[in-house]
Amino acid sequence: MIPACPLAALPRGEALRVETDPPIAVFHTEDGELYAVDDTCTHQDASLADGWLEGCEVECPLHASRFDLRTGRVDAPPAKLPVRTHQVVVQDETVYIVPSDLPPNLPPGVRTGSA
Amino acid sequence: MKSVAIVGASLAGLSTARALRAQGFGGRLTIVGAEPHRPYDRPPLSKEFLAGQMTTADLALEGDGEDLDADWRLGVAATRLEQGRSLRIALADGSAVEADGVVIATGAVARTLGGDLGGVHTLRTIEDAATLRADLDAARRLVVIGAGFIGAEVACVARTLGLDVTIVEAAPAPFARALGPEMGAALAGLHEDHGVRLICGAAVRGLTGEGRVDGVLLEDGRRLDADVVLVGIGARPVVEWLDGSGVRVGDGVVCDTGGATSMPGVVAVGDCAAWFDPALGAHLRVEHWTGAARRPATAARTLLSGGAAVPDTLAPPYLWSDQYGMRVQFAGHTLPGDEVSVEEGDLASRRFLAVYRREGRTVAVLGVDQPRSFTRWRRRVNEPAGAR
Ligand SMILES: Cc1cc2nc3c(=O)[nH]c(=O)nc-3n(C[C@H](O)[C@H](O)[C@H](O)COP(=O)(O)OP(=O)(O)OC[C@H]3O[C@@H](n4cnc5c(N)ncnc54)[C@H](O)[C@@H]3O)c2cc1C
Ligand code: FES
């Protein structure tokens, strides 16, 4: 489990980037749900934490692909591949991420530090 | 509507095909494309593809296994549109396609300076990008004519390849047409920081060389040595094939806010189309990726409803550009006289967010390396004055 931030530091409607490798974006929706996905868009190199959060969807800040935060599914192109999702746990008022052990769908030209 | 023909098999054509199917169109769909390729993405041609960080396969716009149940007629251009009992499109190979509805998505081509000297390039297609890259690999000095986004991006890539780069621009500042002179001048510094020579307010008289270009001659008598020249002086809409069809054409195909042309059953989308923009009170041809990807959903509704559908509110034009790792984003449309103010960051650090206002209303937003605040500001463009 990776600590992301105190719950109080992530108000509803906000997002935060955690500098893991690859980085992870954590979202707090207006409805009070918390979701985590890989921060890098699967289309090109843009940070989804900088995107527009609406309901359970984030719109990429660069070319407006939309991803469902619950499943990572692409709801609007140009992205073709889903974004990897991670589990979020809140303990003692702190947000933690349980990183997925599936491979990420990083865009062309973007590599992780270890690969 | 039983059949639709889409002319132009690139971003706008593909996006319209997807929208038609998503909106329940189950009839015959034909897609005619002059290029031999499946639809591919152009923005990387001046960025990652030119730099060698993306392959041809990465440019594909279609998803793996995507099937639109369409008849693709690739590698053949449409030459004429005629209206009889149905609409008829004549193709260059002598065949024809008949359909009840037609989508014009023939895009734009790069403007040229004429002449046939070797080493002189424009950049619009995958072949253009490949030959430009091969020439850059063998060259020492690049001169870019025109300080627009494509020229500036090629200049960036050429710098990373170690070339000596000069950009020549006739206007007093780069990017002035898109961003206005003030912000254009602010971005000029970004290029100078990276060792690009920028010569503004200088008109080009001609190119020199025999068989192959060796220099660029300016009106003031200066001569710039060049092994490769990129002509980046804009693009013109591809509309000649509509001559005699009766479809109204100005700077591009003239459309209403829903994409309908002057001819019933015919819509136009993407770089070839000038939709009426209510926020501006004028027709505006938009040459950016997002418009070519998103407006087709509206145009498809217009076509399928026979023009009865109420068009969606037109999103303001949006463009992005990558320069030296900086992400430039711009939404809206600026006119001379707009007031510009820097709201976040500062010009000196080259990371800032600037807002353009006209009569108190936000009409455009520019972000340089400010993706998060740009995401928010962008949504305020064209809101009524005083809404926030
Ligand atoms: C190098 C480059 C970089 C760019 N970078 C950016 C960027 O960073 N950001 C941004 O917002 N936008 C960018 N753009 C613009 C963006 O790519 C265009 O807005 C987009 O491609 C428009 O799509 P379109 O389908 O309307 O037209 P096009 O992509 O021009 O496609 C039109 C297609 O129609 C075909 N055609 C033409 N005539 C006929 C005919 N008679 N019959 C059949 N087919 C025909 C053409 O061969 C072509 O394949 C860039 C463009 C280029 C060239
Ligand atoms: S980078 Fe996210 S949609 Fe292109």
Coordinates of C-alpha atoms and ligand atoms in Angstrom, one line a residue:
Chain A
M1 CA 0.0 0.0 0.0
I2 CA 1.3 3.4 -0.9
P3 CA 0.2 6.4 1.1
A4 CA -1.1 9.1 -1.3
C5 CA -2.2 12.0 0.9
P6 CA -4.3 12.9 4.0
L7 CA -8.0 12.7 3.0
A8 CA -8.4 16.3 3.9
A9 CA -5.9 17.3 1.3
L10 CA -8.1 16.0 -1.5
P11 CA -11.4 17.8 -1.5
R12 CA -14.3 16.6 -3.7
G13 CA -13.9 17.5 -7.4
E14 CA -10.1 17.5 -7.0
A15 CA -7.3 15.2 -8.3
L16 CA -3.8 14.6 -7.2
R17 CA -0.7 13.0 -8.9
V18 CA 1.4 10.6 -6.9
E19 CA 4.9 10.4 -8.2
T20 CA 5.2 6.6 -8.4
D21 CA 6.7 4.9 -11.4
P22 CA 4.6 5.3 -13.5
P23 CA 2.7 8.1 -11.7
I24 CA -0.8 7.5 -10.4
A25 CA -3.7 9.9 -10.4
V26 CA -6.2 9.9 -7.5
F27 CA -9.6 11.5 -7.9
H28 CA -12.2 12.5 -5.4
T29 CA -15.5 12.8 -7.2
E30 CA -18.3 15.2 -6.4
D31 CA -20.3 12.2 -5.0
G32 CA -17.5 11.5 -2.6
E33 CA -16.0 8.4 -4.3
L34 CA -12.2 7.9 -4.6
Y35 CA -10.6 6.4 -7.6
A36 CA -7.0 5.8 -8.8
V37 CA -5.8 5.2 -12.3
D38 CA -2.4 5.5 -14.0
D39 CA -1.8 9.3 -14.4
T40 CA -0.5 9.1 -18.0
C41 CA -3.1 9.1 -20.7
T42 CA -3.0 5.9 -22.9
H43 CA -3.1 8.1 -26.0
Q44 CA -0.1 10.4 -25.5
D45 CA 1.9 12.0 -22.8
A46 CA -0.6 14.0 -20.7
S47 CA -1.4 13.9 -17.0
L48 CA -5.0 12.8 -16.3
A49 CA -4.8 14.5 -12.9
D50 CA -4.8 17.7 -14.9
G51 CA -7.9 16.7 -16.7
W52 CA -11.6 17.6 -16.2
L53 CA -13.5 15.4 -13.7
E54 CA -17.2 14.9 -14.3
G55 CA -19.1 12.2 -12.5
C56 CA -17.0 9.1 -12.7
E57 CA -15.2 10.1 -15.8
V58 CA -12.1 12.1 -16.4
E59 CA -11.5 14.0 -19.7
C60 CA -7.9 14.1 -20.8
P61 CA -6.6 17.7 -20.8
L62 CA -4.9 17.3 -24.2
H63 CA -7.2 15.7 -26.7
A64 CA -10.3 15.1 -24.6
S65 CA -10.3 11.3 -24.5
R66 CA -12.6 10.2 -21.7
F67 CA -12.0 7.4 -19.3
D68 CA -14.4 5.7 -16.8
L69 CA -12.6 5.9 -13.5
R70 CA -14.3 2.8 -12.2
T71 CA -13.1 0.4 -14.9
G72 CA -10.5 2.5 -16.9
R73 CA -12.6 2.0 -20.0
V74 CA -12.3 4.5 -22.9
D75 CA -15.6 6.3 -23.3
A76 CA -14.4 8.7 -26.0
P77 CA -11.5 8.5 -28.5
P78 CA -8.7 9.2 -29.5
A79 CA -7.4 6.9 -26.8
K80 CA -7.8 3.2 -27.9
L81 CA -6.6 1.4 -24.8
P82 CA -8.1 1.5 -21.3
V83 CA -6.2 3.1 -18.5
R84 CA -5.0 0.8 -15.7
T85 CA -7.0 1.2 -12.4
H86 CA -5.7 0.8 -8.9
Q87 CA -7.5 0.1 -5.6
V88 CA -8.0 3.0 -3.1
V89 CA -8.1 2.4 0.6
V90 CA -8.8 5.1 3.3
Q91 CA -7.4 4.3 6.7
D92 CA -7.0 6.8 9.6
E93 CA -8.1 9.7 7.4
T94 CA -5.3 8.9 5.0
V95 CA -5.7 7.9 1.3
Y96 CA -3.7 4.8 0.3
I97 CA -3.3 3.1 -3.1
V98 CA -3.0 -0.6 -3.7
P99 CA -1.1 -0.6 -7.0
S100 CA -2.3 -3.0 -9.7
D101 CA 0.0 -5.9 -10.6
L102 CA -1.2 -5.8 -14.3
P103 CA 1.0 -4.2 -16.9
P104 CA 0.2 -0.5 -17.6
N105 CA -1.0 0.8 -21.0
L106 CA 1.5 3.6 -21.5
P107 CA 1.5 5.7 -24.7
P108 CA 4.1 5.3 -27.4
G109 CA 7.4 7.0 -26.4
V110 CA 6.7 6.9 -22.7
R111 CA 8.5 4.3 -20.6
T112 CA 8.7 3.6 -17.0
G113 CA 11.9 4.1 -15.1
S114 CA 12.3 0.4 -14.7
A115 CA 11.5 -0.8 -18.2
Chain B
M1 CA -31.6 7.9 -45.4
K2 CA -30.5 4.6 -47.0
S3 CA -26.9 5.4 -48.1
V4 CA -24.2 7.9 -47.1
A5 CA -20.9 8.6 -48.9
I6 CA -18.1 10.3 -47.1
V7 CA -15.4 11.9 -49.2
G8 CA -12.1 12.2 -47.4
A9 CA -10.8 9.3 -45.3
S10 CA -8.9 11.1 -42.5
L11 CA -9.8 12.4 -39.0
A12 CA -13.1 14.2 -40.0
G13 CA -14.3 11.5 -42.4
L14 CA -13.6 8.7 -39.9
S15 CA -15.1 10.6 -37.0
T16 CA -18.3 11.2 -39.1
A17 CA -18.5 7.5 -40.0
R18 CA -18.2 6.6 -36.3
A19 CA -20.9 9.1 -35.4
L20 CA -23.3 7.9 -38.0
R21 CA -23.0 4.4 -36.8
A22 CA -23.2 5.4 -33.2
Q23 CA -26.4 7.4 -33.9
G24 CA -28.0 4.3 -35.4
F25 CA -27.4 4.7 -39.1
G26 CA -27.7 1.1 -40.5
G27 CA -27.6 1.9 -44.2
R28 CA -24.8 1.6 -46.8
L29 CA -21.7 3.6 -46.0
T30 CA -19.0 4.3 -48.5
I31 CA -15.8 6.1 -47.6
V32 CA -13.7 7.6 -50.5
G33 CA -10.1 8.6 -49.8
A34 CA -7.5 10.0 -52.2
E35 CA -4.6 8.7 -50.1
P36 CA -3.9 5.0 -50.2
H37 CA -3.7 4.7 -46.4
R38 CA -6.2 3.9 -43.7
P39 CA -7.0 7.0 -41.7
Y40 CA -3.9 8.3 -39.8
D41 CA -3.2 11.1 -37.4
R42 CA -1.4 14.2 -38.6
P43 CA -0.3 16.1 -35.5
P44 CA 2.6 13.7 -34.7
L45 CA 4.0 14.3 -38.3
S46 CA 5.6 17.5 -37.1
K47 CA 6.4 16.1 -33.6
E48 CA 7.0 12.5 -32.4
F49 CA 6.9 10.9 -35.8
L50 CA 9.4 13.4 -37.3
A51 CA 11.5 12.9 -34.2
G52 CA 11.5 9.2 -34.7
Q53 CA 9.6 8.5 -31.4
M54 CA 6.5 7.2 -33.1
T55 CA 6.1 4.6 -35.9
T56 CA 3.6 4.4 -38.8
A57 CA 1.6 1.9 -36.8
D58 CA 1.3 4.4 -33.9
L59 CA -0.4 6.9 -36.3
A60 CA -3.4 4.7 -37.0
L61 CA -6.6 6.4 -36.0
E62 CA -8.7 3.2 -36.0
G63 CA -8.8 0.9 -33.1
D64 CA -7.7 -2.8 -33.4
G65 CA -10.6 -4.7 -34.8
E66 CA -12.7 -1.6 -35.3
D67 CA -15.3 -2.3 -38.0
L68 CA -17.7 0.4 -39.2
D69 CA -19.2 -1.9 -41.9
A70 CA -18.2 0.5 -44.6
D71 CA -17.0 0.2 -48.2
W72 CA -13.6 1.8 -48.2
R73 CA -12.5 3.2 -51.6
L74 CA -8.9 4.2 -50.9
G75 CA -6.3 5.6 -53.3
V76 CA -8.9 7.2 -55.5
A77 CA -10.0 10.9 -55.5
A78 CA -13.5 12.2 -56.0
T79 CA -13.6 14.5 -59.0
R80 CA -17.2 15.8 -59.1
L81 CA -20.4 16.1 -57.1
E82 CA -23.7 16.1 -59.0
Q83 CA -27.2 16.3 -57.9
G84 CA -29.8 14.3 -59.8
R85 CA -32.5 12.1 -58.3
S86 CA -29.8 11.1 -55.8
L87 CA -26.4 12.5 -55.1
R88 CA -23.6 11.2 -57.4
I89 CA -19.9 11.4 -56.8
A90 CA -17.6 10.8 -59.8
L91 CA -14.2 9.2 -59.0
A92 CA -10.9 9.6 -60.7
D93 CA -10.9 6.0 -61.9
G94 CA -14.0 6.5 -63.9
S95 CA -16.4 4.9 -61.4
A96 CA -19.1 6.6 -59.4
V97 CA -20.8 6.4 -56.0
E98 CA -24.5 7.2 -55.5
A99 CA -25.9 8.1 -52.1
D100 CA -28.8 9.9 -50.4
G101 CA -26.4 11.8 -48.2
V102 CA -22.9 13.1 -48.7
V103 CA -20.2 14.2 -46.2
I104 CA -17.5 16.5 -47.5
A105 CA -14.3 15.8 -45.5
T106 CA -11.6 16.6 -47.9
G107 CA -9.5 18.6 -45.5
A108 CA -6.7 20.9 -46.6
V109 CA -3.4 20.9 -48.4
A110 CA -0.3 22.9 -47.6
R111 CA 0.2 26.1 -49.4
T112 CA 3.4 26.1 -51.5
L113 CA 5.8 28.7 -53.0
G114 CA 5.8 27.0 -56.4
G115 CA 9.0 25.9 -58.2
D116 CA 10.6 22.5 -58.1
L117 CA 13.9 22.8 -56.3
G118 CA 15.0 19.8 -54.4
G119 CA 15.3 20.1 -50.6
V120 CA 12.1 22.3 -50.4
H121 CA 9.4 20.8 -48.3
T122 CA 5.8 21.2 -47.1
L123 CA 4.4 19.0 -44.4
R124 CA 0.9 17.5 -44.6
T125 CA 1.2 13.7 -45.3
I126 CA 3.1 10.8 -44.0
E127 CA 5.2 10.8 -47.1
D128 CA 6.0 14.4 -46.6
A129 CA 7.2 13.7 -43.1
A130 CA 9.4 10.7 -44.2
T131 CA 11.1 12.7 -47.0
L132 CA 11.6 15.7 -44.7
R133 CA 13.2 13.5 -42.1
A134 CA 15.5 11.9 -44.6
D135 CA 16.6 15.4 -45.8
L136 CA 17.1 16.7 -42.3
D137 CA 19.3 13.8 -41.5
A138 CA 21.7 14.8 -44.3
A139 CA 21.6 18.5 -43.7
R140 CA 23.3 21.2 -41.6
R141 CA 21.1 24.3 -42.1
L142 CA 17.3 24.4 -42.1
V143 CA 15.3 27.6 -43.0
V144 CA 11.7 27.5 -42.1
I145 CA 9.5 30.0 -44.0
G146 CA 6.5 31.0 -41.9
A147 CA 6.3 31.0 -38.1
G148 CA 3.2 29.0 -37.6
F149 CA 2.8 26.0 -35.4
I150 CA 3.9 23.4 -37.9
G151 CA 7.0 25.3 -38.9
A152 CA 7.9 25.9 -35.2
E153 CA 7.5 22.3 -34.3
V154 CA 9.7 21.2 -37.2
A155 CA 12.2 23.8 -36.0
C156 CA 12.2 22.1 -32.6
V157 CA 12.8 18.7 -34.0
A158 CA 15.6 20.0 -36.2
R159 CA 17.3 21.6 -33.2
T160 CA 17.2 18.3 -31.3
L161 CA 18.9 16.7 -34.4
G162 CA 21.6 19.3 -34.1
L163 CA 20.8 21.5 -37.2
D164 CA 21.3 25.2 -37.4
V165 CA 17.7 26.6 -37.7
T166 CA 16.4 30.0 -38.9
I167 CA 12.7 30.9 -39.0
V168 CA 11.6 33.7 -41.4
E169 CA 8.2 35.3 -40.8
A170 CA 6.6 38.2 -42.7
A171 CA 4.5 39.4 -39.8
P172 CA 6.1 41.3 -36.9
A173 CA 5.7 38.3 -34.5
P174 CA 5.4 34.6 -34.8
F175 CA 2.0 32.9 -34.4
A176 CA 0.4 36.3 -34.7
R177 CA -2.6 35.1 -36.7
A178 CA -3.5 32.5 -34.1
L179 CA -2.4 34.1 -30.8
G180 CA -2.3 37.8 -31.6
P181 CA 0.9 39.8 -31.7
E182 CA 1.5 40.2 -28.0
M183 CA 1.4 36.5 -27.1
G184 CA 3.1 35.6 -30.3
A185 CA 6.0 37.8 -29.3
A186 CA 6.0 36.1 -25.8
L187 CA 6.4 32.7 -27.5
A188 CA 9.2 34.0 -29.7
G189 CA 11.5 34.0 -26.7
L190 CA 11.0 30.2 -26.3
H191 CA 12.6 29.7 -29.7
E192 CA 15.5 32.0 -29.1
D193 CA 16.1 30.2 -25.7
H194 CA 16.7 27.1 -27.8
G195 CA 19.1 28.7 -30.3
V196 CA 16.7 29.2 -33.1
R197 CA 17.2 32.4 -35.1
L198 CA 13.9 34.1 -35.6
I199 CA 13.7 36.8 -38.3
C200 CA 10.3 38.6 -38.2
G201 CA 8.9 41.3 -40.4
A202 CA 10.9 39.9 -43.3
A203 CA 9.3 38.8 -46.6
V204 CA 10.8 36.1 -48.8
R205 CA 11.7 37.2 -52.3
G206 CA 12.7 33.7 -53.5
L207 CA 14.8 30.6 -53.2
T208 CA 18.2 30.2 -54.7
G209 CA 20.0 27.1 -56.0
E210 CA 20.2 25.0 -59.1
G211 CA 18.3 21.7 -59.0
R212 CA 18.6 21.8 -55.2
V213 CA 18.0 24.7 -52.9
D214 CA 21.0 26.4 -51.4
G215 CA 19.5 29.6 -49.9
V216 CA 16.6 31.9 -49.2
L217 CA 16.6 35.4 -50.5
L218 CA 14.8 38.1 -48.5
E219 CA 13.2 41.3 -49.8
D220 CA 15.7 43.4 -47.9
G221 CA 18.5 41.8 -49.8
R222 CA 19.7 39.4 -47.2
R223 CA 20.4 35.8 -48.2
L224 CA 20.2 32.9 -45.8
D225 CA 22.2 29.7 -46.5
A226 CA 20.0 26.6 -46.5
D227 CA 20.4 22.9 -47.2
V228 CA 16.7 22.2 -46.5
V229 CA 13.7 24.6 -46.6
L230 CA 10.4 24.0 -44.9
V231 CA 7.6 26.1 -46.3
G232 CA 5.0 26.5 -43.5
I233 CA 2.8 29.2 -44.8
G234 CA -0.6 27.6 -44.0
A235 CA -3.0 25.4 -45.7
R236 CA -5.9 25.9 -48.2
P237 CA -9.1 23.9 -48.1
V238 CA -9.6 21.2 -50.7
V239 CA -12.8 22.3 -52.5
E240 CA -11.9 22.4 -56.2
W241 CA -13.6 19.1 -56.8
L242 CA -16.9 20.8 -55.8
D243 CA -16.7 23.3 -58.8
G244 CA -20.0 23.2 -60.6
S245 CA -21.8 21.2 -58.0
G246 CA -23.8 24.1 -56.6
V247 CA -22.4 23.7 -53.1
R248 CA -21.5 27.1 -51.8
V249 CA -17.8 27.7 -51.2
G250 CA -16.0 30.6 -49.7
D251 CA -12.9 30.1 -47.6
G252 CA -13.9 26.5 -47.4
V253 CA -17.4 24.9 -47.7
V254 CA -19.9 27.4 -46.2
C255 CA -21.9 25.7 -43.5
D256 CA -24.5 26.6 -40.8
T257 CA -23.9 25.8 -37.1
G258 CA -24.9 22.2 -37.7
G259 CA -22.6 21.5 -40.6
A260 CA -25.3 21.7 -43.3
T261 CA -24.1 23.1 -46.7
S262 CA -26.2 25.0 -49.2
M263 CA -27.2 21.7 -50.8
P264 CA -29.8 19.5 -49.1
G265 CA -28.4 16.1 -48.0
V266 CA -24.8 17.4 -47.9
V267 CA -22.8 18.3 -44.8
A268 CA -19.1 19.3 -44.5
V269 CA -16.7 18.7 -41.6
G270 CA -13.1 19.3 -40.7
D271 CA -10.4 21.5 -42.2
C272 CA -12.4 22.0 -45.5
A273 CA -15.5 23.4 -43.7
A274 CA -16.3 27.0 -42.5
W275 CA -19.1 26.6 -40.0
F276 CA -21.1 29.6 -38.8
D277 CA -19.8 30.5 -35.3
P278 CA -22.5 32.3 -33.4
A279 CA -20.0 33.6 -30.8
L280 CA -18.2 35.4 -33.6
G281 CA -21.2 36.2 -35.8
A282 CA -19.3 34.9 -38.8
H283 CA -18.2 31.8 -40.7
L284 CA -14.9 30.5 -39.5
R285 CA -12.8 27.7 -41.0
V286 CA -11.1 25.9 -38.2
E287 CA -8.0 23.9 -38.9
H288 CA -7.5 22.1 -35.7
W289 CA -7.7 18.4 -34.7
T290 CA -10.4 18.7 -32.0
G291 CA -12.9 20.3 -34.3
A292 CA -12.4 17.7 -37.0
A293 CA -12.9 15.0 -34.3
R294 CA -15.8 16.4 -32.4
R295 CA -18.0 18.4 -34.8
P296 CA -18.8 15.3 -36.9
A297 CA -21.2 14.1 -34.2
T298 CA -23.2 17.3 -34.8
A299 CA -22.9 17.0 -38.6
A300 CA -24.1 13.4 -38.5
R301 CA -27.2 14.4 -36.5
T302 CA -27.9 17.2 -39.1
L303 CA -27.6 14.7 -41.9
L304 CA -29.7 11.9 -40.4
S305 CA -32.5 14.3 -39.3
G306 CA -32.6 16.0 -42.7
G307 CA -31.6 19.3 -41.0
A308 CA -34.3 19.1 -38.3
A309 CA -32.0 18.4 -35.4
V310 CA -31.1 21.4 -33.2
P311 CA -27.3 21.7 -33.4
D312 CA -25.2 21.3 -30.3
T313 CA -23.7 24.5 -28.9
L314 CA -20.5 25.0 -30.9
A315 CA -17.4 24.4 -28.7
P316 CA -14.8 27.1 -29.2
P317 CA -11.9 26.1 -31.5
Y318 CA -9.1 24.4 -29.6
L319 CA -5.5 23.7 -30.6
W320 CA -2.4 22.4 -28.9
S321 CA 1.2 22.5 -30.0
D322 CA 4.4 21.0 -28.5
Q323 CA 7.5 23.1 -28.5
Y324 CA 10.7 22.2 -26.7
G325 CA 8.8 20.0 -24.2
M326 CA 6.4 22.9 -23.5
R327 CA 2.7 22.3 -24.1
V328 CA 1.0 25.3 -25.8
Q329 CA -2.8 25.2 -25.6
F330 CA -5.2 27.7 -27.0
A331 CA -9.0 27.8 -27.0
G332 CA -11.3 30.4 -28.6
H333 CA -10.7 32.9 -31.3
T334 CA -8.9 36.2 -31.0
L335 CA -9.4 39.3 -33.1
P336 CA -7.2 42.4 -33.3
G337 CA -8.1 44.7 -30.4
D338 CA -8.8 42.0 -27.8
E339 CA -7.4 42.8 -24.3
V340 CA -4.9 40.2 -23.2
S341 CA -3.8 39.7 -19.6
V342 CA -1.5 37.2 -17.9
E343 CA -3.6 35.6 -15.1
E344 CA -1.1 32.9 -13.9
G345 CA 2.6 32.4 -14.1
D346 CA 4.7 35.0 -15.9
L347 CA 6.0 35.7 -19.4
A348 CA 9.6 35.7 -18.2
S349 CA 9.5 32.1 -17.0
R350 CA 7.7 31.1 -20.3
R351 CA 5.1 29.3 -18.2
F352 CA 1.9 31.3 -18.1
L353 CA -1.9 31.4 -18.6
A354 CA -3.2 34.4 -20.6
V355 CA -6.8 35.4 -21.0
Y356 CA -8.2 37.3 -24.0
R357 CA -11.2 39.5 -23.4
R358 CA -13.6 41.5 -25.7
E359 CA -16.1 43.8 -24.1
G360 CA -15.6 42.1 -20.8
R361 CA -16.3 38.6 -22.2
T362 CA -13.6 35.9 -22.2
V363 CA -13.1 35.0 -25.8
A364 CA -9.9 33.0 -25.7
V365 CA -7.4 31.4 -23.4
L366 CA -3.7 30.6 -23.9
G367 CA -1.8 28.2 -21.7
V368 CA 1.9 27.5 -21.9
D369 CA 2.8 24.5 -19.7
Q370 CA -0.3 25.1 -17.6
P371 CA -2.5 22.1 -18.4
R372 CA -4.4 22.1 -15.1
S373 CA -5.5 25.7 -15.0
F374 CA -6.1 25.7 -18.8
T375 CA -8.5 22.8 -18.3
R376 CA -10.6 25.1 -16.0
W377 CA -10.2 28.4 -17.9
R378 CA -11.1 26.8 -21.2
R379 CA -14.6 26.2 -20.0
R380 CA -15.2 29.9 -19.5
V381 CA -14.5 30.9 -23.1
N382 CA -17.6 32.6 -24.6
E383 CA -19.6 32.6 -21.4
P384 CA -21.7 35.7 -21.2
A385 CA -19.9 38.7 -19.5
G386 CA -20.1 38.7 -15.7
A387 CA -21.1 35.0 -15.5
R388 CA -18.3 34.4 -13.0
Ligands
LIG1 C1 2.0 18.4 -39.6 C2 0.7 18.7 -39.0 C3 0.6 18.9 -37.6 C4 -0.6 19.3 -36.9 N1 -0.5 19.5 -35.6 C5 -1.7 19.8 -35.0 C6 -1.7 20.1 -33.6 O1 -0.7 20.0 -32.9 N2 -2.9 20.4 -33.0 C7 -4.0 20.6 -33.7 O2 -5.1 20.9 -33.1 N3 -4.1 20.3 -35.0 C8 -2.9 20.0 -35.7 N4 -2.9 19.7 -37.0 C9 -4.2 19.9 -37.8 C10 -5.0 18.6 -37.9 O3 -4.2 17.5 -38.3 C11 -6.1 18.8 -38.9 O4 -7.0 19.7 -38.3 C12 -6.9 17.5 -39.2 O5 -6.1 16.6 -39.8 C13 -8.1 17.8 -40.1 O6 -8.7 16.6 -40.4 P1 -9.6 16.5 -41.8 O7 -10.1 15.1 -41.8 O8 -10.6 17.6 -41.8 O9 -8.6 16.8 -43.0 P2 -7.3 16.1 -43.5 O10 -6.6 15.4 -42.3 O11 -6.6 17.1 -44.3 O12 -7.8 14.9 -44.4 C14 -8.5 15.1 -45.6 C15 -8.4 13.8 -46.4 O13 -9.2 13.9 -47.6 C16 -8.5 13.4 -48.7 N5 -9.0 14.0 -49.9 C17 -8.8 15.3 -50.3 N6 -9.4 15.5 -51.5 C18 -10.1 14.4 -51.8 C19 -10.9 14.0 -52.9 N7 -11.2 14.8 -53.9 N8 -11.4 12.7 -52.9 C20 -11.1 11.9 -51.9 N9 -10.3 12.2 -50.8 C21 -9.8 13.4 -50.8 C22 -7.1 13.8 -48.4 O14 -6.2 13.0 -49.2 C23 -7.0 13.5 -46.9 O15 -6.6 12.2 -46.7 C24 -1.7 19.4 -37.7 C25 -1.7 19.2 -39.1 C26 -0.5 18.8 -39.7 C27 -0.5 18.6 -41.2
FES2 S1 -3.1 12.5 -24.6 FE1 -4.9 12.1 -23.7 S2 -6.3 12.1 -25.4 FE2 -4.4 12.5 -26.3

